[in-house]
């Protein structure tokens, strides 16, 4: 056996370091090439880092939560030398444990290249060792479809399993067969290292933590596993609630490992909290009972000591970007209000037709179309100032960034070529990007190339704001909440649906008068949505 050191690779353009959020393997685990071994959060995204070797994990050099510079050694493998037999995996055909596919974007280093030897000997070796040759993308798809990747016949070189193989297996009923032996009733036994933890599945799909809500702390059943898979947002929720993930009951697993969701953490934390309250009440009735310990969670008796939260990853990138924009571009904000009764009626008329096509229709696609019309009329708002070259670049593409609030901070996925897409196409794409951004599945490439940004603070009830420009863009439009407000018309006041607008501009490039004319142009199309048919 030979020792091989694996250094943290460059997981994104311009990335110098990353936070190792979670290890997906432990010393002694057998790994295969391309198998994800760690989750790393950079200042751009959360990615899976795949193993470059087939072998056994000898040593992990970095603790979870530690910042690691690109190029530092993070893990050492024992790798078979040429002519040696590769280490065999456990007899179970299940694939290696991996986190939920909905948690992060695919790593740039994911690849579909085949092993060098694609002959019958390679197929036989893979078959005899129980290993599965599959890229992370295929493994991720298998998890999403509920397919045991070890049961999929690979059609790629050397028996490699492709995404098409996984889909074909699922369509042939393989996903149902894979879980048939477990059934849906009674506790499910999941092998976790040296322990076997029971994870119950109730009829209504709730975890055991909810069922224990009325119990005392001694009767709140803790799973007590050695290892639990969870996405970073769930781990953060567990930390905030003071809950040990290994104690949270779950009815889910990923490749033989228990998998816990954020909702299950909340249910379990609530169960523990209510149980402690019940115990305290029981102690109050019994003068001889020992005093209950002070609450250490988020309750009224929680510690008043300040809590230190790491400022890194995506949050730090957002901070740097906002600071650069605010201190580089002199911001000016222009506010106005559009009366959008006709837009409200138009959207209501089209909403049912959109639902027939399985599309949720919001006001955003109409606003996007109106903004693109305005950007074509006033091109300096779709521009970039290149100071070093002493020029203003007027862009001819209309790629609108949509700011989305997530657990990790504000992310801005970009809808490309808005001028070439219909209202329904935009609605479908916006919904998809926003959902994947919240689930940390949006890729770095999908957050690049924007020419103008929209931020919808009205979604949480606001009216006006002074949004910060998404530098190096030169303008951003903020949307308030569409609501009924008093409007004076022809000497009378009536209730009308209005949309507050807040436009921030880079005053080095755009004059205030031009910002006002641009806003009026956009408002005209929002107030008379039939004009959008001319675009």
Short mmCIF file of C-alpha atoms in Angstrom, two decimals:
data_model
loop_
_atom_site.label_atom_id
_atom_site.label_comp_id
_atom_site.label_asym_id
_atom_site.label_seq_id
_atom_site.Cartn_x
_atom_site.Cartn_y
_atom_site.Cartn_z
CA UNK A 1 0.00 0.00 0.00
CA UNK A 2 1.16 3.52 -0.73
CA UNK A 3 0.21 6.70 1.11
CA UNK A 4 -1.29 9.48 -0.97
CA UNK A 5 -1.96 13.00 0.30
CA UNK A 6 -4.95 14.87 -1.05
CA UNK A 7 -4.79 18.65 -1.05
CA UNK A 8 -7.83 20.93 -1.13
CA UNK A 9 -8.29 21.63 -4.84
CA UNK A 10 -9.27 24.92 -6.44
CA UNK A 11 -13.05 24.48 -6.20
CA UNK A 12 -13.90 27.75 -7.90
CA UNK A 13 -12.41 30.58 -9.94
CA UNK A 14 -10.49 32.99 -7.72
CA UNK A 15 -11.13 30.98 -4.53
CA UNK A 16 -8.17 30.99 -2.13
CA UNK A 17 -9.69 29.16 0.83
CA UNK A 18 -12.79 27.35 2.00
CA UNK A 19 -14.49 26.23 5.18
CA UNK A 20 -14.62 22.47 5.58
CA UNK A 21 -18.25 22.22 6.66
CA UNK A 22 -18.64 18.48 6.96
CA UNK A 23 -16.67 15.26 6.47
CA UNK A 24 -18.54 12.55 4.56
CA UNK A 25 -15.96 9.86 5.41
CA UNK A 26 -14.02 8.72 8.47
CA UNK A 27 -10.63 7.04 8.98
CA UNK A 28 -10.83 3.41 7.87
CA UNK A 29 -13.56 4.06 5.30
CA UNK A 30 -13.04 2.64 1.83
CA UNK A 31 -13.57 5.21 -0.91
CA UNK A 32 -13.73 5.13 -4.68
CA UNK A 33 -12.61 7.66 -7.23
CA UNK A 34 -15.09 10.53 -7.61
CA UNK A 35 -16.81 9.68 -4.33
CA UNK A 36 -17.59 12.90 -2.37
CA UNK A 37 -15.50 12.94 0.82
CA UNK A 38 -16.19 16.44 2.19
CA UNK A 39 -18.44 19.48 1.88
CA UNK A 40 -16.56 22.76 1.51
CA UNK A 41 -18.10 26.22 1.57
CA UNK A 42 -16.20 28.87 -0.33
CA UNK A 43 -17.04 32.54 -0.67
CA UNK A 44 -19.09 31.62 -3.72
CA UNK A 45 -20.95 28.35 -3.05
CA UNK A 46 -21.15 25.07 -1.16
CA UNK A 47 -19.49 22.22 -3.06
CA UNK A 48 -18.70 18.55 -2.66
CA UNK A 49 -15.03 17.59 -2.90
CA UNK A 50 -14.55 14.20 -4.63
CA UNK A 51 -11.80 11.71 -3.92
CA UNK A 52 -9.13 11.39 -6.63
CA UNK A 53 -8.25 7.84 -5.55
CA UNK A 54 -9.59 4.37 -4.89
CA UNK A 55 -8.35 3.39 -1.45
CA UNK A 56 -8.84 3.67 2.29
CA UNK A 57 -8.97 6.84 4.37
CA UNK A 58 -5.94 6.83 6.71
CA UNK A 59 -6.14 10.25 8.34
CA UNK A 60 -8.22 13.42 8.24
CA UNK A 61 -6.04 16.49 8.75
CA UNK A 62 -8.75 19.13 9.15
CA UNK A 63 -11.60 19.52 11.63
CA UNK A 64 -15.12 20.38 10.49
CA UNK A 65 -15.60 24.14 10.68
CA UNK A 66 -11.95 24.92 9.98
CA UNK A 67 -10.86 27.34 7.24
CA UNK A 68 -8.47 25.63 4.80
CA UNK A 69 -6.31 27.38 2.18
CA UNK A 70 -6.39 25.86 -1.30
CA UNK A 71 -3.41 23.51 -1.61
CA UNK A 72 -3.33 22.38 2.05
CA UNK A 73 -3.46 18.63 2.72
CA UNK A 74 -6.87 17.63 4.06
CA UNK A 75 -6.78 13.82 3.95
CA UNK A 76 -4.29 10.97 3.56
CA UNK A 77 -5.25 7.74 1.77
CA UNK A 78 -3.80 4.27 1.69
CA UNK A 79 -3.85 3.44 -2.01
CA UNK A 80 -3.01 0.02 -3.52
CA UNK A 81 0.21 -0.01 -5.48
CA UNK A 82 0.29 -1.38 -9.00
CA UNK A 83 -0.34 -5.12 -8.88
CA UNK A 84 -1.87 -5.03 -5.39
CA UNK A 85 -5.45 -5.98 -4.76
CA UNK A 86 -7.59 -2.97 -3.97
CA UNK A 87 -9.31 -3.01 -0.56
CA UNK A 88 -12.75 -4.47 -0.71
CA UNK A 89 -15.73 -2.66 0.67
CA UNK A 90 -18.32 -4.02 3.02
CA UNK A 91 -20.52 -6.81 1.64
CA UNK A 92 -23.52 -4.49 1.49
CA UNK A 93 -24.18 -3.24 -2.05
CA UNK A 94 -25.16 0.23 -0.84
CA UNK A 95 -23.21 3.17 -2.21
CA UNK A 96 -21.03 5.39 -0.09
CA UNK A 97 -22.78 7.81 2.28
CA UNK A 98 -23.38 11.21 0.78
CA UNK A 99 -25.36 14.29 1.89
CA UNK A 100 -28.76 15.24 0.52
CA UNK A 101 -28.71 16.31 -3.11
CA UNK A 102 -30.84 19.31 -2.35
CA UNK A 103 -28.19 20.87 -0.13
CA UNK A 104 -25.52 22.16 -2.46
CA UNK A 105 -24.49 22.89 -6.04
CA UNK A 106 -22.49 20.37 -7.94
CA UNK A 107 -18.74 20.73 -7.51
CA UNK A 108 -16.82 21.98 -10.51
CA UNK A 109 -14.53 18.99 -10.12
CA UNK A 110 -17.39 16.54 -10.74
CA UNK A 111 -16.53 14.73 -13.93
CA UNK A 112 -17.89 12.01 -16.13
CA UNK A 113 -14.55 10.66 -17.38
CA UNK A 114 -14.13 6.91 -17.25
CA UNK A 115 -11.30 4.93 -15.62
CA UNK A 116 -8.37 4.39 -17.94
CA UNK A 117 -8.97 0.66 -18.23
CA UNK A 118 -12.39 0.13 -19.76
CA UNK A 119 -12.07 -3.51 -20.68
CA UNK A 120 -13.57 -6.70 -19.30
CA UNK A 121 -10.89 -6.93 -16.62
CA UNK A 122 -12.02 -3.62 -15.14
CA UNK A 123 -15.64 -4.72 -15.15
CA UNK A 124 -14.72 -7.93 -13.39
CA UNK A 125 -12.67 -6.05 -10.80
CA UNK A 126 -15.54 -3.69 -10.09
CA UNK A 127 -17.94 -6.59 -9.79
CA UNK A 128 -15.73 -8.60 -7.48
CA UNK A 129 -14.93 -5.70 -5.15
CA UNK A 130 -18.52 -4.51 -4.85
CA UNK A 131 -17.52 -0.98 -5.86
CA UNK A 132 -19.66 1.18 -8.08
CA UNK A 133 -18.07 3.43 -10.70
CA UNK A 134 -20.27 6.51 -10.92
CA UNK A 135 -19.66 10.27 -10.99
CA UNK A 136 -21.15 12.41 -8.20
CA UNK A 137 -23.86 13.70 -10.54
CA UNK A 138 -25.13 10.15 -11.09
CA UNK A 139 -24.97 9.40 -7.36
CA UNK A 140 -26.85 12.61 -6.62
CA UNK A 141 -29.57 11.72 -9.13
CA UNK A 142 -29.83 8.23 -7.61
CA UNK A 143 -30.49 9.75 -4.20
CA UNK A 144 -33.13 12.07 -5.61
CA UNK A 145 -34.93 9.19 -7.34
CA UNK A 146 -34.57 6.78 -4.42
CA UNK A 147 -32.43 4.37 -6.42
CA UNK A 148 -29.79 2.05 -4.91
CA UNK A 149 -26.90 2.88 -7.20
CA UNK A 150 -25.30 -0.47 -6.40
CA UNK A 151 -28.21 -2.16 -8.20
CA UNK A 152 -27.85 -0.11 -11.41
CA UNK A 153 -26.20 -1.69 -14.45
CA UNK A 154 -23.64 0.73 -15.86
CA UNK A 155 -23.48 1.28 -19.61
CA UNK A 156 -20.44 3.58 -19.57
CA UNK A 157 -16.82 2.57 -20.13
CA UNK A 158 -15.67 0.01 -17.61
CA UNK A 159 -19.23 -0.48 -16.35
CA UNK A 160 -19.47 3.14 -15.19
CA UNK A 161 -22.98 4.18 -14.12
CA UNK A 162 -24.28 7.24 -15.96
CA UNK A 163 -27.22 9.52 -15.18
CA UNK A 164 -29.11 7.84 -18.03
CA UNK A 165 -28.56 4.44 -16.40
CA UNK A 166 -30.00 5.75 -13.12
CA UNK A 167 -33.08 7.19 -14.85
CA UNK A 168 -33.63 3.98 -16.81
CA UNK A 169 -33.37 1.93 -13.61
CA UNK A 170 -35.88 4.21 -11.86
CA UNK A 171 -38.33 4.11 -14.79
CA UNK A 172 -38.15 0.32 -14.83
CA UNK A 173 -39.35 0.19 -11.24
CA UNK A 174 -35.92 -0.18 -9.67
CA UNK A 175 -36.51 2.61 -7.16
CA UNK A 176 -39.54 0.83 -5.75
CA UNK A 177 -37.75 -2.52 -5.66
CA UNK A 178 -34.75 -1.03 -3.85
CA UNK A 179 -36.91 -0.09 -0.87
CA UNK A 180 -39.28 -3.02 -0.99
CA UNK A 181 -37.50 -5.05 1.62
CA UNK A 182 -37.69 -2.24 4.16
CA UNK A 183 -41.41 -1.60 3.87
CA UNK A 184 -43.15 1.45 5.27
CA UNK A 185 -44.40 0.13 8.59
CA UNK A 186 -42.56 -0.33 11.87
CA UNK A 187 -39.11 0.87 12.88
CA UNK A 188 -36.37 0.77 10.29
CA UNK A 189 -32.90 -0.40 11.34
CA UNK A 190 -30.03 1.64 9.94
CA UNK A 191 -26.47 0.40 10.35
CA UNK A 192 -24.36 3.28 11.66
CA UNK A 193 -20.77 2.17 12.15
CA UNK A 194 -20.61 0.15 15.35
CA UNK A 195 -24.22 0.88 16.33
CA UNK A 196 -27.58 0.01 14.87
CA UNK A 197 -29.99 2.88 15.43
CA UNK A 198 -33.73 2.53 15.09
CA UNK A 199 -35.40 5.26 13.08
CA UNK A 200 -39.17 5.15 13.28
CA UNK A 201 -41.59 6.00 10.48
CA UNK A 202 -45.03 7.07 11.66
CA UNK A 203 -48.17 7.08 9.60
CA UNK A 204 -48.25 10.84 9.18
CA UNK A 205 -44.57 11.11 8.31
CA UNK A 206 -43.58 12.95 11.50
CA UNK A 207 -40.48 12.04 13.42
CA UNK A 208 -40.46 10.38 16.78
CA UNK A 209 -39.53 13.69 18.39
CA UNK A 210 -42.99 15.07 17.78
CA UNK A 211 -44.62 12.03 19.32
CA UNK A 212 -42.59 12.56 22.45
CA UNK A 213 -43.70 16.15 22.87
CA UNK A 214 -45.63 15.49 26.06
CA UNK A 215 -43.01 13.26 27.63
CA UNK A 216 -40.47 14.01 30.36
CA UNK A 217 -36.80 14.45 29.41
CA UNK A 218 -36.00 10.93 30.57
CA UNK A 219 -38.59 9.52 28.20
CA UNK A 220 -37.76 11.65 25.15
CA UNK A 221 -36.23 8.96 22.99
CA UNK A 222 -32.82 9.97 21.69
CA UNK A 223 -31.52 7.98 18.72
CA UNK A 224 -27.93 8.01 20.03
CA UNK A 225 -26.26 7.35 16.68
CA UNK A 226 -22.53 7.52 16.04
CA UNK A 227 -22.98 9.39 12.79
CA UNK A 228 -25.68 11.45 11.08
CA UNK A 229 -25.85 13.05 7.66
CA UNK A 230 -27.42 16.52 7.34
CA UNK A 231 -27.10 19.59 5.17
CA UNK A 232 -25.26 22.64 6.63
CA UNK A 233 -28.50 24.57 7.26
CA UNK A 234 -29.79 21.68 9.37
CA UNK A 235 -26.55 21.52 11.36
CA UNK A 236 -26.82 25.24 11.97
CA UNK A 237 -30.42 24.84 13.17
CA UNK A 238 -29.34 22.07 15.52
CA UNK A 239 -26.58 24.26 16.94
CA UNK A 240 -28.99 27.15 17.51
CA UNK A 241 -31.46 24.82 19.25
CA UNK A 242 -28.77 23.15 21.37
CA UNK A 243 -29.61 19.76 19.90
CA UNK A 244 -27.21 16.90 19.14
CA UNK A 245 -27.94 15.73 15.59
CA UNK A 246 -27.08 12.15 16.55
CA UNK A 247 -29.99 12.19 19.03
CA UNK A 248 -32.65 13.39 16.57
CA UNK A 249 -34.99 10.54 15.48
CA UNK A 250 -35.43 10.27 11.72
CA UNK A 251 -37.25 8.15 9.20
CA UNK A 252 -34.84 8.98 6.39
CA UNK A 253 -31.51 7.56 5.31
CA UNK A 254 -28.96 8.17 2.58
CA UNK A 255 -27.05 5.13 1.38
CA UNK A 256 -27.33 3.35 4.71
CA UNK A 257 -26.69 6.40 6.90
CA UNK A 258 -29.33 8.21 8.95
CA UNK A 259 -30.27 11.56 7.41
CA UNK A 260 -31.87 14.35 9.47
CA UNK A 261 -33.86 17.31 8.12
CA UNK A 262 -34.25 20.79 9.60
CA UNK A 263 -37.93 20.15 10.38
CA UNK A 264 -37.04 17.02 12.37
CA UNK A 265 -34.51 19.05 14.37
CA UNK A 266 -37.19 21.62 15.19
CA UNK A 267 -39.68 18.94 16.20
CA UNK A 268 -37.15 17.21 18.43
CA UNK A 269 -36.03 20.50 20.01
CA UNK A 270 -39.66 21.39 20.71
CA UNK A 271 -40.25 17.95 22.25
CA UNK A 272 -37.26 18.36 24.56
CA UNK A 273 -38.32 21.88 25.51
CA UNK A 274 -41.87 20.81 26.37
CA UNK A 275 -40.58 17.79 28.27
CA UNK A 276 -38.30 20.01 30.36
CA UNK A 277 -41.21 22.33 31.05
CA UNK A 278 -43.30 19.35 32.18
CA UNK A 279 -40.49 18.18 34.45
CA UNK A 280 -40.14 21.66 35.95
CA UNK A 281 -43.88 21.76 36.62
CA UNK A 282 -43.72 18.33 38.24
CA UNK A 283 -40.80 19.46 40.39
CA UNK A 284 -42.76 22.50 41.55
CA UNK A 285 -45.54 20.21 42.80
CA UNK A 286 -43.00 18.06 44.68
CA UNK A 287 -41.13 20.16 47.28
CA UNK A 288 -38.61 17.38 47.76
CA UNK A 289 -37.65 17.20 44.10
CA UNK A 290 -34.26 18.59 43.06
CA UNK A 291 -34.29 21.97 41.31
CA UNK A 292 -34.33 21.78 37.52
CA UNK A 293 -31.21 23.11 35.81
CA UNK A 294 -31.40 26.54 34.18
CA UNK A 295 -32.55 26.58 30.55
CA UNK A 296 -29.57 26.79 28.21
CA UNK A 297 -31.39 27.00 24.88
CA UNK A 298 -33.24 29.95 23.40
CA UNK A 299 -35.76 30.21 26.22
CA UNK A 300 -36.32 33.03 28.69
CA UNK A 301 -33.63 31.74 31.05
CA UNK A 302 -31.00 31.49 28.30
CA UNK A 303 -27.52 32.87 28.89
CA UNK A 304 -27.13 36.60 28.26
CA UNK A 305 -23.54 36.15 27.16
CA UNK A 306 -22.95 37.38 23.58
CA UNK A 307 -22.64 34.69 20.96
CA UNK A 308 -19.84 34.72 18.39
CA UNK A 309 -20.92 33.69 14.87
CA UNK A 310 -18.20 33.12 12.21
CA UNK A 311 -18.11 35.77 9.50
CA UNK A 312 -17.00 33.72 6.52
CA UNK A 313 -18.10 31.93 3.37
CA UNK A 314 -21.04 33.35 1.44
CA UNK A 315 -21.90 35.82 4.21
CA UNK A 316 -18.42 37.37 4.10
CA UNK A 317 -18.54 37.57 0.29
CA UNK A 318 -21.86 39.42 0.47
CA UNK A 319 -20.38 41.86 2.98
CA UNK A 320 -17.32 42.55 0.85
CA UNK A 321 -19.43 42.98 -2.27
CA UNK A 322 -21.81 45.39 -0.56
CA UNK A 323 -18.94 47.41 0.92
CA UNK A 324 -17.14 47.63 -2.43
CA UNK A 325 -20.32 48.75 -4.14
CA UNK A 326 -21.31 51.31 -1.51
CA UNK A 327 -17.86 52.85 -1.17
CA UNK A 328 -17.06 52.76 -4.91
CA UNK A 329 -20.27 53.88 -6.58
CA UNK A 330 -21.96 57.09 -5.34
CA UNK A 331 -25.52 55.86 -4.77
CA UNK A 332 -28.62 57.91 -5.48
CA UNK A 333 -32.10 56.45 -4.93
CA UNK A 334 -35.24 57.46 -6.80
CA UNK A 335 -38.64 56.49 -5.37
CA UNK A 336 -42.03 56.41 -7.06
CA UNK A 337 -45.30 54.48 -6.96
CA UNK A 338 -47.15 52.76 -9.82
CA UNK A 339 -50.93 52.29 -9.75
CA UNK A 340 -51.24 48.69 -10.92
CA UNK A 341 -54.95 47.82 -10.83
CA UNK A 342 -54.80 46.61 -14.44
CA UNK A 343 -51.71 44.52 -13.73
CA UNK A 344 -53.46 42.88 -10.78
CA UNK A 345 -56.45 42.04 -12.98
CA UNK A 346 -54.23 40.76 -15.83
CA UNK A 347 -52.25 38.51 -13.55
CA UNK A 348 -55.48 37.19 -11.96
CA UNK A 349 -56.87 36.35 -15.43
CA UNK A 350 -53.68 34.51 -16.46
CA UNK A 351 -52.97 32.78 -13.15
CA UNK A 352 -55.40 29.91 -13.74
CA UNK A 353 -54.06 29.32 -17.26
CA UNK A 354 -50.53 29.26 -15.89
CA UNK A 355 -51.53 26.70 -13.26
CA UNK A 356 -52.88 24.48 -16.04
CA UNK A 357 -49.28 24.35 -17.29
CA UNK A 358 -47.95 23.76 -13.75
CA UNK A 359 -46.47 27.28 -13.56
CA UNK A 360 -46.91 29.57 -10.55
CA UNK A 361 -47.41 33.07 -11.97
CA UNK A 362 -46.27 35.98 -9.81
CA UNK A 363 -45.91 39.67 -10.67
CA UNK A 364 -42.15 39.32 -11.15
CA UNK A 365 -42.22 38.28 -14.86
CA UNK A 366 -44.33 41.36 -15.72
CA UNK A 367 -41.89 43.60 -13.86
CA UNK A 368 -38.96 41.95 -15.65
CA UNK A 369 -40.52 42.57 -19.06
CA UNK A 370 -41.25 46.19 -18.16
CA UNK A 371 -37.68 46.69 -16.93
CA UNK A 372 -36.15 45.22 -20.09
CA UNK A 373 -38.27 47.59 -22.17
CA UNK A 374 -36.91 50.44 -20.06
CA UNK A 375 -33.31 49.23 -20.33
CA UNK A 376 -33.58 49.17 -24.11
CA UNK A 377 -34.85 52.75 -24.07
CA UNK A 378 -32.28 53.93 -21.50
CA UNK A 379 -29.16 51.79 -22.13
CA UNK A 380 -26.96 53.49 -19.53
CA UNK A 381 -28.91 51.65 -16.82
CA UNK A 382 -27.77 48.38 -18.41
CA UNK A 383 -24.10 49.25 -18.28
CA UNK A 384 -20.78 48.87 -16.49
CA UNK A 385 -18.22 51.56 -15.73
CA UNK A 386 -14.69 50.45 -16.54
CA UNK A 387 -12.59 53.02 -14.73
CA UNK A 388 -9.21 51.68 -15.78
CA UNK A 389 -10.18 51.92 -19.45
CA UNK A 390 -12.09 55.17 -18.90
CA UNK A 391 -15.16 53.85 -20.70
CA UNK A 392 -18.79 52.95 -20.06
CA UNK A 393 -19.74 49.55 -21.45
CA UNK A 394 -23.34 49.57 -22.71
CA UNK A 395 -24.45 45.95 -22.63
CA UNK A 396 -26.70 44.48 -25.30
CA UNK A 397 -27.76 41.43 -23.28
CA UNK A 398 -30.54 41.67 -20.73
CA UNK A 399 -29.68 39.34 -17.88
CA UNK A 400 -31.63 40.19 -14.74
CA UNK A 401 -30.43 39.09 -11.31
CA UNK A 402 -33.17 38.20 -8.81
CA UNK A 403 -32.11 38.72 -5.18
CA UNK A 404 -33.20 35.75 -3.04
CA UNK A 405 -32.98 35.64 0.77
CA UNK A 406 -31.49 32.33 1.98
CA UNK A 407 -30.21 30.90 5.25
CA UNK A 408 -26.67 31.68 4.06
CA UNK A 409 -27.46 35.27 3.09
CA UNK A 410 -28.60 37.08 -0.04
CA UNK A 411 -27.98 35.20 -3.28
CA UNK A 412 -28.60 36.61 -6.76
CA UNK A 413 -29.25 33.97 -9.43
CA UNK A 414 -29.45 35.44 -12.92
CA UNK A 415 -32.18 34.94 -15.53
CA UNK A 416 -30.40 35.16 -18.88
CA UNK A 417 -31.81 36.71 -22.07
CA UNK A 418 -35.03 37.99 -20.50
CA UNK A 419 -35.93 39.80 -23.73
CA UNK A 420 -36.15 36.48 -25.56
CA UNK A 421 -38.52 34.71 -23.13
CA UNK A 422 -42.27 34.73 -22.59
CA UNK A 423 -44.05 35.62 -19.34
CA UNK A 424 -44.62 31.95 -18.51
CA UNK A 425 -41.05 30.98 -19.36
CA UNK A 426 -39.78 33.69 -17.05
CA UNK A 427 -42.16 32.64 -14.28
CA UNK A 428 -41.00 29.05 -14.48
CA UNK A 429 -37.31 29.98 -14.51
CA UNK A 430 -37.60 32.47 -11.65
CA UNK A 431 -39.44 29.93 -9.49
CA UNK A 432 -36.83 27.27 -10.24
CA UNK A 433 -33.82 29.52 -9.57
CA UNK A 434 -35.29 30.93 -6.36
CA UNK A 435 -36.10 27.47 -5.02
CA UNK A 436 -32.66 26.10 -5.82
CA UNK A 437 -30.99 29.19 -4.36
CA UNK A 438 -32.76 28.61 -1.03
CA UNK A 439 -31.74 24.95 -1.14
CA UNK A 440 -28.12 25.88 -2.01
CA UNK A 441 -28.38 23.99 -5.30
CA UNK A 442 -27.86 26.98 -7.59
CA UNK A 443 -24.48 26.88 -9.32
CA UNK A 444 -21.84 29.58 -9.38
CA UNK A 445 -22.34 30.02 -13.14
CA UNK A 446 -26.05 30.71 -12.55
CA UNK A 447 -25.13 33.68 -10.35
CA UNK A 448 -22.84 35.32 -12.91
CA UNK A 449 -23.36 37.51 -15.96
CA UNK A 450 -26.07 39.82 -14.61
CA UNK A 451 -26.55 43.26 -16.15
CA UNK A 452 -29.30 44.63 -13.84
CA UNK A 453 -30.72 43.40 -10.53
CA UNK A 454 -34.18 43.28 -8.93
CA UNK A 455 -34.71 42.98 -5.18
CA UNK A 456 -38.21 42.30 -3.87
CA UNK A 457 -38.26 43.49 -0.25
CA UNK A 458 -42.04 43.79 -0.55
CA UNK A 459 -42.20 40.03 -0.10
CA UNK A 460 -41.75 40.63 3.64
CA UNK A 461 -44.04 43.65 3.77
CA UNK A 462 -41.80 46.65 3.02
CA UNK A 463 -42.63 49.64 0.82
CA UNK A 464 -39.51 51.69 0.10
CA UNK A 465 -35.78 51.11 0.61
CA UNK A 466 -32.40 52.23 -0.70
CA UNK A 467 -31.03 49.04 -2.30
CA UNK A 468 -27.28 48.70 -2.81
CA UNK A 469 -26.19 48.24 -6.43
CA UNK A 470 -24.90 44.79 -7.35
CA UNK A 471 -21.46 46.07 -8.42
CA UNK A 472 -20.17 46.34 -11.17
CA UNK A 473 -23.70 46.90 -12.44
CA UNK A 474 -24.87 50.51 -12.38
CA UNK A 475 -28.49 50.22 -11.22
CA UNK A 476 -30.86 48.10 -9.13
CA UNK A 477 -34.66 48.21 -8.78
CA UNK A 478 -36.33 47.51 -5.43
CA UNK A 479 -39.96 46.40 -5.34
CA UNK A 480 -42.29 47.15 -2.44
CA UNK A 481 -45.41 45.18 -1.58
CA UNK A 482 -48.39 45.43 -3.95
CA UNK A 483 -51.25 46.51 -1.71
CA UNK A 484 -54.32 48.74 -1.63
CA UNK A 485 -53.39 52.31 -0.73
CA UNK A 486 -55.20 55.67 -1.03
CA UNK A 487 -54.75 57.34 -4.42
CA UNK A 488 -55.96 60.84 -5.33
CA UNK A 489 -57.45 61.06 -8.84
CA UNK A 490 -59.50 63.93 -10.30
CA UNK A 491 -60.03 65.49 -6.90
CA UNK A 492 -61.19 62.25 -5.29
CA UNK A 493 -59.44 59.66 -3.16
CA UNK A 494 -59.93 55.98 -3.85
CA UNK A 495 -58.34 52.69 -2.80
CA UNK A 496 -56.06 51.36 -5.54
CA UNK A 497 -53.48 48.63 -5.89
CA UNK A 498 -50.07 50.29 -5.92
CA UNK A 499 -46.50 49.08 -6.33
CA UNK A 500 -43.76 51.16 -4.62
CA UNK A 501 -40.53 51.34 -6.62
CA UNK A 502 -37.04 52.17 -5.35
CA UNK A 503 -34.35 52.65 -8.01
CA UNK A 504 -30.71 53.03 -6.92
CA UNK A 505 -28.21 54.27 -9.51
CA UNK A 506 -24.48 54.83 -9.83
CA UNK A 507 -24.40 58.62 -10.11
CA UNK A 508 -21.05 58.51 -11.93
CA UNK A 509 -22.82 56.97 -14.92
CA UNK A 510 -26.51 57.80 -14.60
CA UNK A 511 -28.05 61.23 -13.99
CA UNK A 512 -31.00 61.68 -11.66
CA UNK A 513 -33.18 62.98 -14.51
CA UNK A 514 -32.48 59.85 -16.54
CA UNK A 515 -33.33 57.67 -13.55
CA UNK A 516 -36.66 59.48 -13.26
CA UNK A 517 -37.48 59.07 -16.96
CA UNK A 518 -36.52 55.39 -16.81
CA UNK A 519 -38.81 54.82 -13.82
CA UNK A 520 -41.69 56.63 -15.53
CA UNK A 521 -41.22 54.48 -18.64
CA UNK A 522 -41.31 51.30 -16.55
CA UNK A 523 -44.33 52.51 -14.55
CA UNK A 524 -46.26 53.21 -17.75
CA UNK A 525 -45.92 49.55 -18.75
CA UNK A 526 -46.79 48.28 -15.30
CA UNK A 527 -49.89 50.48 -15.18
CA UNK A 528 -50.87 49.45 -18.73
CA UNK A 529 -49.62 45.83 -19.07
CA UNK A 530 -51.07 45.58 -22.60
CA UNK A 531 -48.11 47.72 -23.69
CA UNK A 532 -45.87 44.77 -22.90
CA UNK A 533 -47.33 43.07 -25.97
CA UNK A 534 -45.39 45.58 -28.07
CA UNK A 535 -42.06 44.44 -26.63
#
